[in-house]
Short mmCIF file of C-alpha atoms in Angstrom, two decimals:
data_model
loop_
_atom_site.label_atom_id
_atom_site.label_comp_id
_atom_site.label_asym_id
_atom_site.label_seq_id
_atom_site.Cartn_x
_atom_site.Cartn_y
_atom_site.Cartn_z
CA MET A 1 62.21 37.29 50.12
CA PRO A 2 63.08 34.14 52.13
CA ALA A 3 60.96 31.02 51.58
CA LEU A 4 61.30 29.85 55.16
CA SER A 5 61.69 31.55 58.53
CA VAL A 6 63.43 29.71 61.36
CA ILE A 7 61.93 30.92 64.65
CA ILE A 8 63.88 30.45 67.90
CA PRO A 9 62.48 31.65 71.23
CA THR A 10 65.13 32.12 73.92
CA TYR A 11 65.41 33.16 77.53
CA ASN A 12 68.76 33.57 79.34
CA ARG A 13 70.63 30.83 77.49
CA ALA A 14 73.14 32.83 75.52
CA GLU A 15 75.74 30.11 75.01
CA ARG A 16 73.24 27.44 74.02
CA LEU A 17 71.67 29.91 71.62
CA ARG A 18 75.09 30.67 70.14
CA ALA A 19 75.68 26.96 69.45
CA CYS A 20 72.23 26.67 67.86
CA LEU A 21 72.79 29.66 65.56
CA GLU A 22 76.25 28.46 64.55
CA SER A 23 74.86 25.02 63.66
CA LEU A 24 72.34 26.71 61.38
CA ALA A 25 75.27 28.34 59.59
CA GLN A 26 76.29 24.85 58.38
CA GLN A 27 73.12 24.28 56.37
CA LYS A 28 73.53 22.82 52.87
CA HIS A 29 70.53 24.79 51.69
CA PRO A 30 71.32 28.26 50.23
CA ALA A 31 71.42 30.86 53.00
CA SER A 32 69.54 33.31 50.78
CA ASP A 33 66.44 31.08 50.88
CA PHE A 34 65.83 31.30 54.64
CA GLU A 35 66.03 33.71 57.54
CA VAL A 36 66.46 33.17 61.27
CA LEU A 37 64.30 35.05 63.76
CA VAL A 38 65.42 35.02 67.39
CA VAL A 39 62.72 36.14 69.83
CA ALA A 40 64.46 37.15 73.04
CA ASP A 41 61.80 36.59 75.69
CA GLY A 42 62.99 39.04 78.31
CA SER A 43 66.58 37.76 78.43
CA THR A 44 68.76 39.54 81.02
CA ASP A 45 72.04 37.66 80.48
CA ASN A 46 74.62 38.46 77.80
CA THR A 47 72.35 37.37 74.92
CA ARG A 48 72.36 40.87 73.36
CA ALA A 49 76.16 41.13 73.36
CA MET A 50 76.57 37.59 72.04
CA LEU A 51 74.20 38.24 69.13
CA ALA A 52 75.97 41.48 68.24
CA GLU A 53 79.33 39.75 67.77
CA LEU A 54 78.08 36.90 65.54
CA ASP A 55 79.00 36.80 61.86
CA LEU A 56 76.56 34.46 60.12
CA PRO A 57 75.91 33.72 56.43
CA TYR A 58 72.13 33.96 56.68
CA SER A 59 69.80 36.82 57.55
CA LEU A 60 69.44 37.04 61.33
CA ARG A 61 66.78 39.23 62.90
CA VAL A 62 66.14 39.67 66.61
CA VAL A 63 62.85 40.58 68.28
CA TRP A 64 62.95 41.70 71.92
CA GLN A 65 59.96 41.39 74.22
CA GLN A 66 59.14 41.26 77.91
CA ASN A 67 59.22 37.76 79.39
CA SER A 68 55.91 36.20 78.33
CA GLY A 69 56.71 32.53 77.75
CA PRO A 70 57.74 30.50 74.70
CA ALA A 71 54.25 30.32 73.17
CA VAL A 72 53.92 34.11 73.00
CA ALA A 73 57.50 34.36 71.73
CA ARG A 74 56.85 31.90 68.90
CA ASN A 75 53.63 33.68 67.94
CA ARG A 76 55.51 36.99 67.86
CA GLY A 77 58.12 35.38 65.63
CA VAL A 78 55.50 34.18 63.14
CA GLU A 79 53.89 37.62 63.04
CA THR A 80 57.29 39.11 62.16
CA ALA A 81 58.34 36.32 59.76
CA ARG A 82 58.69 36.96 56.04
CA GLY A 83 58.80 33.33 54.89
CA ARG A 84 55.87 31.38 53.49
CA PHE A 85 56.76 28.56 55.90
CA CYS A 86 57.88 28.73 59.52
CA LEU A 87 60.29 26.28 61.17
CA PHE A 88 60.33 26.19 64.96
CA VAL A 89 63.59 25.28 66.68
CA ASP A 90 64.40 25.47 70.40
CA ASP A 91 67.48 27.37 71.54
CA ASP A 92 69.05 24.20 72.99
CA MET A 93 68.95 22.38 69.63
CA LEU A 94 71.89 21.76 67.31
CA ALA A 95 70.72 21.70 63.69
CA GLY A 96 71.79 18.97 61.27
CA PRO A 97 72.99 20.23 57.84
CA GLU A 98 69.80 19.06 56.07
CA LEU A 99 67.37 20.62 58.56
CA VAL A 100 66.23 23.66 56.58
CA GLY A 101 66.44 22.08 53.13
CA SER A 102 64.50 18.93 53.99
CA HIS A 103 61.70 20.87 55.74
CA LEU A 104 61.42 23.26 52.82
CA ARG A 105 61.38 20.46 50.24
CA ARG A 106 58.60 18.61 52.06
CA GLN A 107 56.51 21.76 52.44
CA ARG A 108 56.86 22.59 48.76
CA GLN A 109 56.13 19.01 47.64
CA CYS A 110 52.96 18.77 49.69
CA GLY A 111 51.76 22.34 49.36
CA GLY A 112 51.83 22.76 53.12
CA VAL A 113 51.82 20.20 55.94
CA VAL A 114 52.63 19.92 59.61
CA ALA A 115 56.18 18.61 59.14
CA VAL A 116 57.75 16.76 62.06
CA GLY A 117 61.54 16.41 62.15
CA ARG A 118 63.76 14.04 64.11
CA ILE A 119 65.12 15.10 67.50
CA GLY A 120 68.19 13.29 68.79
CA LEU A 121 69.31 12.68 72.37
CA SER A 122 72.81 11.51 73.26
CA GLU A 123 72.74 8.36 75.38
CA THR A 124 76.31 8.91 76.62
CA ALA A 125 75.48 12.34 78.04
CA HIS A 126 73.47 10.78 80.89
CA ASN A 127 75.11 9.72 84.13
CA ASP A 128 72.35 7.40 85.38
CA TRP A 129 70.68 4.29 83.92
CA PHE A 130 67.28 5.98 83.84
CA GLY A 131 68.47 8.79 81.59
CA ARG A 132 70.25 6.37 79.26
CA SER A 133 67.11 4.24 78.97
CA TYR A 134 65.13 7.40 78.25
CA ALA A 135 67.49 8.30 75.41
CA ARG A 136 67.22 4.80 73.92
CA SER A 137 63.42 4.91 74.19
CA TRP A 138 63.41 8.28 72.42
CA ARG A 139 65.60 6.88 69.65
CA ARG A 140 63.31 3.86 69.18
CA HIS A 141 60.38 6.25 68.76
CA TYR A 142 61.99 7.79 65.70
CA ILE A 143 63.16 4.43 64.37
CA ARG A 144 59.51 3.33 64.24
CA LEU A 145 58.68 6.48 62.30
CA ASP A 146 61.67 5.93 59.98
CA GLN A 147 60.58 2.36 59.25
CA GLY A 148 56.94 3.29 58.72
CA ARG A 149 55.82 1.09 61.62
CA ARG A 150 53.62 3.93 62.83
CA ALA A 151 52.21 6.99 61.12
CA PRO A 152 53.13 10.45 62.45
CA LEU A 153 50.40 12.08 64.53
CA TRP A 154 49.80 15.43 66.16
CA THR A 155 51.23 13.88 69.33
CA ASP A 156 54.62 13.87 67.55
CA CYS A 157 54.59 17.64 67.06
CA TYR A 158 57.45 19.01 69.15
CA ALA A 159 58.37 22.66 68.77
CA GLY A 160 62.06 21.77 68.81
CA ASN A 161 61.80 20.62 65.18
CA LEU A 162 58.49 21.49 63.53
CA SER A 163 57.51 23.40 60.41
CA VAL A 164 54.10 24.69 59.28
CA PRO A 165 52.72 27.01 56.59
CA ARG A 166 52.63 30.54 58.01
CA ALA A 167 49.12 31.24 56.68
CA ALA A 168 47.66 28.07 58.26
CA PHE A 169 49.38 28.89 61.55
CA LEU A 170 47.85 32.36 61.64
CA GLU A 171 44.43 31.03 60.63
CA ALA A 172 44.55 28.53 63.50
CA GLY A 173 45.38 31.29 65.97
CA GLY A 174 48.93 30.18 66.71
CA PHE A 175 50.15 28.62 69.94
CA VAL A 176 47.91 28.93 72.99
CA ASP A 177 49.68 30.67 75.84
CA ASP A 178 47.86 29.08 78.77
CA LEU A 179 49.01 25.47 78.22
CA ALA A 180 52.57 24.20 78.55
CA THR A 181 51.83 21.51 75.95
CA GLU A 182 51.16 24.13 73.30
CA ASP A 183 53.07 22.34 70.54
CA ILE A 184 50.98 19.15 70.38
CA GLU A 185 47.84 21.24 70.94
CA LEU A 186 48.72 23.28 67.85
CA GLY A 187 49.42 20.08 65.89
CA PHE A 188 45.97 18.80 66.83
CA ARG A 189 44.21 21.99 65.73
CA LEU A 190 46.11 22.13 62.45
CA GLN A 191 45.20 18.51 61.74
CA GLN A 192 41.56 19.28 62.53
CA GLN A 193 41.90 22.20 60.14
CA GLY A 194 42.77 19.75 57.35
CA LEU A 195 46.56 19.67 57.30
CA SER A 196 48.24 16.27 57.33
CA VAL A 197 51.18 15.45 59.59
CA ALA A 198 54.32 14.37 57.72
CA TYR A 199 57.53 12.93 59.13
CA VAL A 200 60.79 14.24 57.66
CA SER A 201 63.59 11.94 58.80
CA GLU A 202 66.36 14.04 57.16
CA ALA A 203 65.35 17.07 59.23
CA TYR A 204 67.52 16.43 62.28
CA THR A 205 68.18 18.39 65.44
CA GLU A 206 69.99 17.23 68.55
CA GLN A 207 69.11 18.45 72.00
CA SER A 208 72.11 19.71 73.94
CA ASP A 209 70.30 20.00 77.29
CA TYR A 210 69.88 16.80 79.30
CA LYS A 211 67.83 15.88 82.36
CA ASP A 212 68.60 13.54 85.26
CA PHE A 213 66.16 10.90 86.51
CA GLY A 214 64.52 13.29 88.98
CA GLN A 215 63.79 15.81 86.25
CA LEU A 216 62.52 13.10 83.90
CA ILE A 217 60.12 11.72 86.52
CA ALA A 218 58.85 15.22 87.31
CA GLU A 219 58.46 15.81 83.56
CA ALA A 220 56.38 12.63 83.19
CA GLU A 221 54.07 13.60 86.07
CA THR A 222 53.69 17.12 84.73
CA ARG A 223 52.89 15.71 81.30
CA GLY A 224 50.12 13.60 82.85
CA ARG A 225 48.54 16.64 84.48
CA ARG A 226 48.80 18.69 81.30
CA CYS A 227 47.25 15.96 79.20
CA VAL A 228 44.18 16.04 81.42
CA GLU A 229 43.96 19.79 80.72
CA LEU A 230 44.26 19.10 76.99
CA TRP A 231 41.53 16.45 77.13
CA ARG A 232 39.18 18.82 78.90
CA ARG A 233 39.78 21.42 76.22
CA HIS A 234 39.69 18.97 73.29
CA PRO A 235 37.67 15.84 74.15
CA ALA A 236 38.70 14.23 70.83
CA MET A 237 42.23 13.91 72.26
CA LEU A 238 41.00 11.26 74.71
CA SER A 239 42.10 8.14 72.84
CA GLU A 240 45.66 9.33 72.15
CA LEU A 241 46.43 10.94 75.51
CA LEU A 242 44.45 8.96 78.09
CA GLY A 243 43.12 5.99 76.18
CA ASP A 244 45.23 3.06 77.28
CA PHE A 245 45.62 2.72 81.03
CA ASN A 246 44.91 -0.99 80.62
CA GLY A 247 47.84 -1.75 78.35
CA PRO A 248 48.61 -5.12 76.77
CA LYS A 249 50.65 -6.49 79.70
CA LEU A 250 48.36 -7.54 82.52
CA ARG A 251 51.09 -7.78 85.16
CA GLU A 252 52.09 -4.17 84.48
CA VAL A 253 48.49 -2.99 84.73
CA LEU A 254 47.98 -4.77 88.05
CA LEU A 255 51.26 -3.46 89.46
CA ARG A 256 50.45 0.07 88.31
CA ARG A 257 47.05 -0.12 90.01
CA LEU A 258 48.66 -1.33 93.25
CA LEU A 259 51.36 1.36 93.27
CA LEU A 260 48.84 4.11 92.49
CA ALA A 261 46.54 2.88 95.26
CA PHE A 262 49.35 3.31 97.79
CA SER A 263 50.87 6.37 96.06
CA ILE A 264 54.35 4.86 95.97
CA THR A 265 57.04 7.33 94.95
CA PRO A 266 58.73 6.51 91.62
CA PHE A 267 62.16 7.14 93.14
CA VAL A 268 61.93 3.80 94.97
CA LEU A 269 61.34 2.10 91.63
CA VAL A 270 64.31 3.91 90.08
CA TRP A 271 66.57 2.57 92.82
CA PHE A 272 65.37 -0.97 92.12
CA GLY A 273 66.11 -0.49 88.42
CA SER A 274 69.74 0.34 89.20
CA LEU A 275 70.12 -3.25 90.48
CA LEU A 276 69.14 -4.77 87.11
CA ALA A 277 72.10 -6.03 85.13
CA LYS A 278 70.75 -6.30 81.57
CA GLN A 279 70.07 -3.28 79.40
CA SER A 280 66.83 -4.82 78.10
CA GLN A 281 65.58 -5.25 81.67
CA GLN A 282 66.45 -1.66 82.52
CA ASP A 283 64.70 -0.40 79.39
CA SER A 284 61.53 -2.35 80.23
CA TRP A 285 61.62 -1.12 83.81
CA PHE A 286 62.20 2.45 82.63
CA ARG A 287 59.09 2.29 80.41
CA PHE A 288 57.04 1.06 83.34
CA ILE A 289 58.32 3.79 85.71
CA TYR A 290 57.82 6.55 83.16
CA GLN A 291 54.25 5.41 82.44
CA TYR A 292 53.56 5.03 86.15
CA SER A 293 54.81 8.59 86.75
CA TYR A 294 52.63 9.83 83.90
CA TRP A 295 49.51 8.22 85.39
CA ARG A 296 50.40 9.62 88.83
CA GLY A 297 50.17 13.03 87.20
CA VAL A 298 46.85 12.12 85.60
CA ARG A 299 45.49 10.89 88.94
CA ARG A 300 46.41 14.14 90.64
CA ALA A 301 44.73 16.17 87.91
CA VAL A 302 41.48 14.16 87.98
CA ALA A 303 39.62 15.41 91.01
CA ASP A 304 36.58 13.13 91.12
CA ARG A 305 36.72 9.40 91.76
CA GLU A 306 34.11 8.48 89.14
CA THR A 307 36.09 10.02 86.27
CA TRP A 308 39.22 8.22 87.46
CA ARG A 309 37.34 4.90 87.59
CA ARG A 310 36.05 5.42 84.06
CA LEU A 311 39.55 6.29 82.82
CA THR A 312 41.14 3.21 84.33
CA HIS A 313 38.46 0.58 83.75
CA SER A 314 37.81 -0.85 80.31
CA THR A 315 34.78 -2.30 78.54
CA THR A 316 34.39 -6.01 77.82
CA ILE A 317 32.30 -7.07 74.81
CA LEU A 318 31.07 -10.65 75.14
CA MET A 319 30.61 -12.73 71.99
CA TYR A 320 28.15 -15.62 71.83
CA HIS A 321 26.82 -17.69 68.95
CA ALA A 322 24.17 -20.31 69.69
CA PHE A 323 22.40 -21.51 72.85
CA GLY A 324 21.27 -25.00 73.79
CA GLU A 325 18.36 -26.43 75.72
CA ALA A 326 18.93 -28.92 78.53
CA ASP A 327 19.29 -31.90 76.19
CA GLU A 328 21.93 -30.34 73.91
CA PRO A 329 25.55 -30.89 74.96
CA PRO A 330 27.79 -27.84 75.35
CA HIS A 331 30.16 -26.94 72.54
CA ARG A 332 32.49 -24.07 71.80
CA PHE A 333 29.72 -22.34 69.84
CA VAL A 334 26.74 -23.61 71.86
CA VAL A 335 26.24 -22.27 75.39
CA PRO A 336 23.71 -24.24 77.48
CA ALA A 337 20.83 -22.23 78.90
CA HIS A 338 21.80 -22.92 82.51
CA ARG A 339 25.34 -21.65 81.93
CA LEU A 340 24.09 -18.48 80.28
CA SER A 341 21.75 -17.94 83.22
CA ARG A 342 24.66 -18.31 85.69
CA GLN A 343 26.76 -15.88 83.69
CA MET A 344 24.04 -13.25 83.67
CA PHE A 345 23.52 -13.79 87.41
CA TRP A 346 27.27 -13.24 87.91
CA LEU A 347 27.11 -9.95 86.03
CA ARG A 348 24.27 -8.80 88.26
CA LEU A 349 25.89 -10.10 91.46
CA MET A 350 29.23 -8.39 90.78
CA ARG A 351 27.51 -5.16 89.73
CA TYR A 352 28.84 -5.00 86.22
CA ARG A 353 27.18 -2.28 84.18
CA VAL A 354 25.60 -4.04 81.18
CA ILE A 355 25.07 -1.53 78.37
CA SER A 356 24.07 -1.91 74.75
CA LEU A 357 26.65 -1.83 71.99
CA GLU A 358 24.90 1.25 70.59
CA GLU A 359 25.30 2.98 73.94
CA TYR A 360 28.99 2.08 74.07
CA VAL A 361 29.54 3.36 70.52
CA ALA A 362 27.65 6.56 71.36
CA TYR A 363 30.05 7.16 74.26
CA ARG A 364 33.04 6.55 72.03
CA ARG A 365 31.87 8.66 69.10
CA SER A 366 31.17 11.63 71.39
CA TYR A 367 34.56 11.22 73.13
CA ARG A 368 33.02 10.40 76.49
CA LEU A 369 34.11 7.73 78.91
CA PRO A 370 31.84 4.66 79.21
CA PRO A 371 30.84 3.62 82.73
CA ALA A 372 33.44 1.78 84.75
CA ARG A 373 33.15 -2.03 84.58
CA ALA A 374 30.87 -1.83 81.54
CA VAL A 375 29.97 -5.07 79.71
CA VAL A 376 28.35 -5.43 76.28
CA ILE A 377 26.59 -8.62 75.10
CA THR A 378 26.73 -9.59 71.41
CA MET A 379 25.67 -12.68 69.43
CA ASP A 380 26.85 -13.61 65.95
CA ASP A 381 24.81 -15.10 63.08
CA GLY A 382 21.32 -14.71 64.57
CA TYR A 383 20.18 -18.23 65.43
CA ARG A 384 16.58 -18.95 66.37
CA ASP A 385 17.72 -20.08 69.81
CA ASN A 386 18.83 -16.50 70.48
CA ARG A 387 15.08 -15.85 70.85
CA THR A 388 13.89 -19.13 72.38
CA VAL A 389 16.77 -19.61 74.87
CA ALA A 390 18.80 -16.41 75.39
CA TYR A 391 16.10 -13.76 75.01
CA PRO A 392 13.98 -14.82 78.03
CA ILE A 393 17.09 -14.93 80.25
CA LEU A 394 18.21 -11.49 79.12
CA ARG A 395 14.73 -10.08 79.73
CA ARG A 396 14.72 -11.56 83.23
CA TYR A 397 17.81 -9.50 84.08
CA GLY A 398 16.88 -6.50 81.96
CA PHE A 399 20.09 -6.76 79.93
CA PRO A 400 20.35 -5.40 76.39
CA ALA A 401 22.20 -7.26 73.63
CA THR A 402 23.12 -6.91 69.97
CA ILE A 403 22.64 -9.72 67.44
CA PHE A 404 24.62 -9.61 64.19
CA LEU A 405 22.45 -10.95 61.37
CA VAL A 406 23.40 -12.67 58.14
CA SER A 407 20.81 -10.58 56.36
CA GLY A 408 20.49 -12.71 53.21
CA ALA A 409 19.79 -15.84 55.26
CA VAL A 410 17.19 -14.51 57.72
CA GLY A 411 14.41 -17.08 58.09
CA GLY A 412 16.62 -19.86 56.75
CA CYS A 413 19.47 -21.84 58.28
CA ASN A 414 23.26 -21.89 58.48
CA GLU A 415 24.46 -22.99 55.05
CA TRP A 416 27.91 -21.37 55.14
CA ASP A 417 29.47 -23.60 57.80
CA GLU A 418 29.85 -26.76 55.68
CA LYS A 419 31.41 -29.09 58.25
CA GLY A 420 30.91 -27.17 61.48
CA LYS A 421 28.82 -27.86 64.54
CA LEU A 422 26.30 -25.19 63.55
CA THR A 423 25.65 -26.41 60.00
CA GLY A 424 21.91 -26.41 59.25
CA ARG A 425 21.00 -24.61 62.48
CA ALA A 426 17.83 -22.53 62.14
CA LEU A 427 18.08 -18.76 62.01
CA LEU A 428 15.78 -16.01 63.23
CA SER A 429 12.91 -14.86 61.04
CA TRP A 430 12.02 -11.21 60.46
CA ALA A 431 9.01 -11.73 62.72
CA ASP A 432 11.32 -12.97 65.51
CA ILE A 433 13.52 -9.94 64.97
CA GLU A 434 10.59 -7.52 65.22
CA GLU A 435 9.45 -9.18 68.46
CA MET A 436 12.92 -8.99 70.05
CA LYS A 437 13.50 -5.43 68.89
CA SER A 438 10.70 -4.25 71.17
CA GLY A 439 12.29 -6.09 74.10
CA GLY A 440 15.70 -4.41 74.29
CA ILE A 441 17.53 -6.37 71.58
CA SER A 442 19.23 -4.50 68.76
CA PHE A 443 20.61 -5.83 65.52
CA GLY A 444 23.72 -5.33 63.45
CA ALA A 445 24.98 -6.67 60.12
CA HIS A 446 27.11 -9.76 59.57
CA THR A 447 27.15 -9.46 55.75
CA GLN A 448 24.50 -10.98 53.49
CA MET A 449 25.83 -14.54 53.13
CA HIS A 450 28.68 -14.85 55.70
CA PRO A 451 31.80 -15.06 53.47
CA ARG A 452 35.39 -14.47 54.56
CA LEU A 453 35.68 -10.89 53.41
CA THR A 454 39.44 -11.05 52.86
CA ASP A 455 39.09 -14.10 50.56
CA ILE A 456 36.63 -12.72 48.01
CA ALA A 457 36.92 -10.21 45.17
CA PRO A 458 36.80 -6.53 46.16
CA GLU A 459 33.52 -5.91 44.35
CA GLN A 460 31.84 -8.88 46.02
CA MET A 461 33.23 -7.73 49.37
CA ARG A 462 31.64 -4.31 48.88
CA ARG A 463 28.30 -5.87 47.88
CA GLU A 464 28.26 -8.07 50.98
CA ILE A 465 28.97 -5.14 53.29
CA ARG A 466 26.79 -2.49 51.67
CA GLY A 467 23.99 -4.94 50.92
CA SER A 468 23.73 -5.97 54.57
CA CYS A 469 23.69 -2.30 55.57
CA ASP A 470 20.82 -1.64 53.14
CA ASP A 471 18.90 -4.72 54.35
CA LEU A 472 19.04 -3.55 57.96
CA ALA A 473 18.20 0.03 57.11
CA GLU A 474 15.11 -1.07 55.18
CA VAL A 475 13.66 -3.14 58.01
CA LEU A 476 15.15 -1.82 61.26
CA SER A 477 16.43 1.73 60.60
CA PRO A 478 19.11 1.54 63.32
CA LYS A 479 20.38 4.79 64.82
CA PHE A 480 23.93 3.43 64.92
CA PRO A 481 24.39 0.77 62.19
CA LEU A 482 26.84 -1.82 63.53
CA PHE A 483 28.84 -4.56 61.84
CA ALA A 484 30.73 -7.73 62.77
CA TYR A 485 33.30 -9.42 60.52
CA PRO A 486 32.37 -13.04 59.62
CA TYR A 487 35.03 -15.39 61.00
CA GLY A 488 36.74 -12.26 62.34
CA SER A 489 38.33 -11.90 58.90
CA TYR A 490 39.31 -8.32 58.03
CA ASP A 491 42.17 -6.13 56.87
CA ASP A 492 42.61 -2.39 56.37
CA THR A 493 40.70 -2.45 53.08
CA VAL A 494 37.74 -4.30 54.59
CA SER A 495 37.50 -2.08 57.69
CA ALA A 496 37.74 1.04 55.51
CA GLU A 497 34.87 -0.25 53.36
CA VAL A 498 32.76 -0.90 56.47
CA GLU A 499 33.32 2.69 57.57
CA GLU A 500 32.54 4.09 54.12
CA ALA A 501 29.33 2.02 53.97
CA GLY A 502 27.99 4.06 56.89
CA PHE A 503 28.47 1.71 59.84
CA ALA A 504 29.23 3.46 63.12
CA ALA A 505 31.53 0.70 64.40
CA SER A 506 32.45 -2.93 63.79
CA CYS A 507 33.42 -5.87 65.96
CA SER A 508 36.27 -8.26 65.37
CA VAL A 509 36.97 -11.54 67.14
CA ASP A 510 40.31 -10.22 68.42
CA SER A 511 40.37 -11.04 72.10
CA GLY A 512 40.80 -8.48 74.82
CA ILE A 513 39.18 -5.50 76.45
CA ASN A 514 38.23 -2.18 74.88
CA VAL A 515 39.78 1.10 75.95
CA PRO A 516 39.32 4.58 74.44
CA ALA A 517 42.35 3.89 72.23
CA THR A 518 40.79 0.75 70.69
CA PRO A 519 39.82 1.55 67.07
CA LEU A 520 36.05 1.70 66.62
CA TYR A 521 36.23 -0.47 63.50
CA THR A 522 38.18 -3.29 65.16
CA LEU A 523 36.50 -3.56 68.56
CA ARG A 524 37.74 -6.52 70.60
CA ARG A 525 35.48 -9.21 71.98
CA MET A 526 35.74 -11.98 74.53
CA GLU A 527 34.38 -15.21 73.04
CA VAL A 528 32.30 -17.19 75.54
CA TRP A 529 32.60 -20.94 74.93
CA GLY A 530 29.78 -23.27 75.84
CA THR A 531 32.27 -25.34 77.85
CA ASP A 532 33.50 -22.42 79.97
CA SER A 533 33.03 -22.73 83.72
CA ILE A 534 31.71 -19.79 85.74
CA LEU A 535 35.23 -19.35 87.16
CA HIS A 536 36.64 -19.07 83.66
CA PHE A 537 33.90 -16.57 82.78
CA ALA A 538 34.66 -14.47 85.88
CA LEU A 539 38.40 -14.47 85.14
CA SER A 540 37.79 -13.45 81.54
CA LEU A 541 35.70 -10.46 82.62
CA TRP A 542 38.60 -9.38 84.83
CA LEU A 543 41.52 -10.25 82.55
CA GLY A 544 39.94 -9.65 79.15
CA ASP A 545 40.81 -13.14 77.92
CA ALA A 546 41.41 -15.81 80.54
CA ARG A 547 42.12 -18.43 77.87
CA ALA A 548 45.10 -16.50 76.49
CA TRP A 549 46.28 -15.63 80.00
CA LEU A 550 46.20 -19.26 81.10
CA ARG A 551 48.15 -20.30 77.97
CA ARG A 552 50.87 -17.81 78.86
#
């Protein structure tokens, strides 16, 4: 009985299939330990004659069916398979000698995973710069996986080199036959089912079929449309598939918006790329064109304007600290009352949608899109002037806000900032907090005593986080407990502890805007300085961080 079944769907590609089967004959793994199942999906060429004349060292079985598509063919192959594990390979793939053995070793070591192999593309096979840049981009994708710079995800599950436990595949219901992106959809369902995704760098296949720039652009647009279908079927896919229209490079975002507004064909952009001399410039331009083509496909698949606006507009979370009366000079951490009033007026004038942090987190946790041009207001530390200065202004405009409290210091003063501007500044009392709670202000935790969480012992770090959660729960009973890192200091261990403590989300001081792909436990915020002009404030709302943009 074979341990692994290699399943190859095919349709009218006899010679490519021959090359694939002959490459599998070069496996270093014993041929007695695996079988190959070819599912001929209604082939009418010379596939039958070609298969009959092959002399291969492994067990080859052929299943014939009417043309029904690759998903149905793969499912039929699994039903017929005798192996405990199934390895999917496309008929235009050439197998490396370690393909079968490395997949089987990983499956046995882990007791069953979604194992993703490496797919190679030959750069020299392309006749145009766009195809060569595509091949280099594809190679860099696997280099990042090889180097551990990113973890494998269900989005990396390509049926050209993918193995799964047969029992888990059947339990999940196999590939869906009404989506052309059935491989990543299966990877998602298997991961939801509890299987981890593992990358197997030694499991190598090379694609022998290559596309020109026109085919690649059409592929990108089609992928955009199909990803919208996937999102509608599985809302939890939002962050990975459609979560980052507003990428890190502002100039690219603005150019993409402009081109989409005028529906400029990507072929014009490809022509411009052929004029670039440096390979690095061509590769950057290729990435832009491919992403632009992808979002053209998304735009065509999203029928209503409101959904498109929500997809392509991000959420800005404002971060304040203290507020000053007329006689207190502005400072980075102290915003004068008149400046805060102007900023709130600007939000109202420009029709920004001010929502609470809880509302934003509720959207994110239910995989829904927040309103377009949404803004969230937060304040760190919980100073008394949040009530005496900021609270009346917020009530005037009907804006909600979230204040992050240093729970062990409520009713006292700032004693953690030894030499700072806010040293000794009075903090809110529990009575103040109760009063503001009834007026649209919510409260989150900022630890018990405001330490740098990455600088203290693990046990103390846990006490600070969990203690602040307990303090808030006892007094406020928040529906969505929220957290902010003191000094913005966190690492993977700290953010994991915040999540385990029961918080629904946490805010960093990392600058920028928030998109569906932004991790919920490292939400970005735009710090508002007391010295910022209204122009600077307006630019920051638009750019995410005007200060960083101006420095560049």
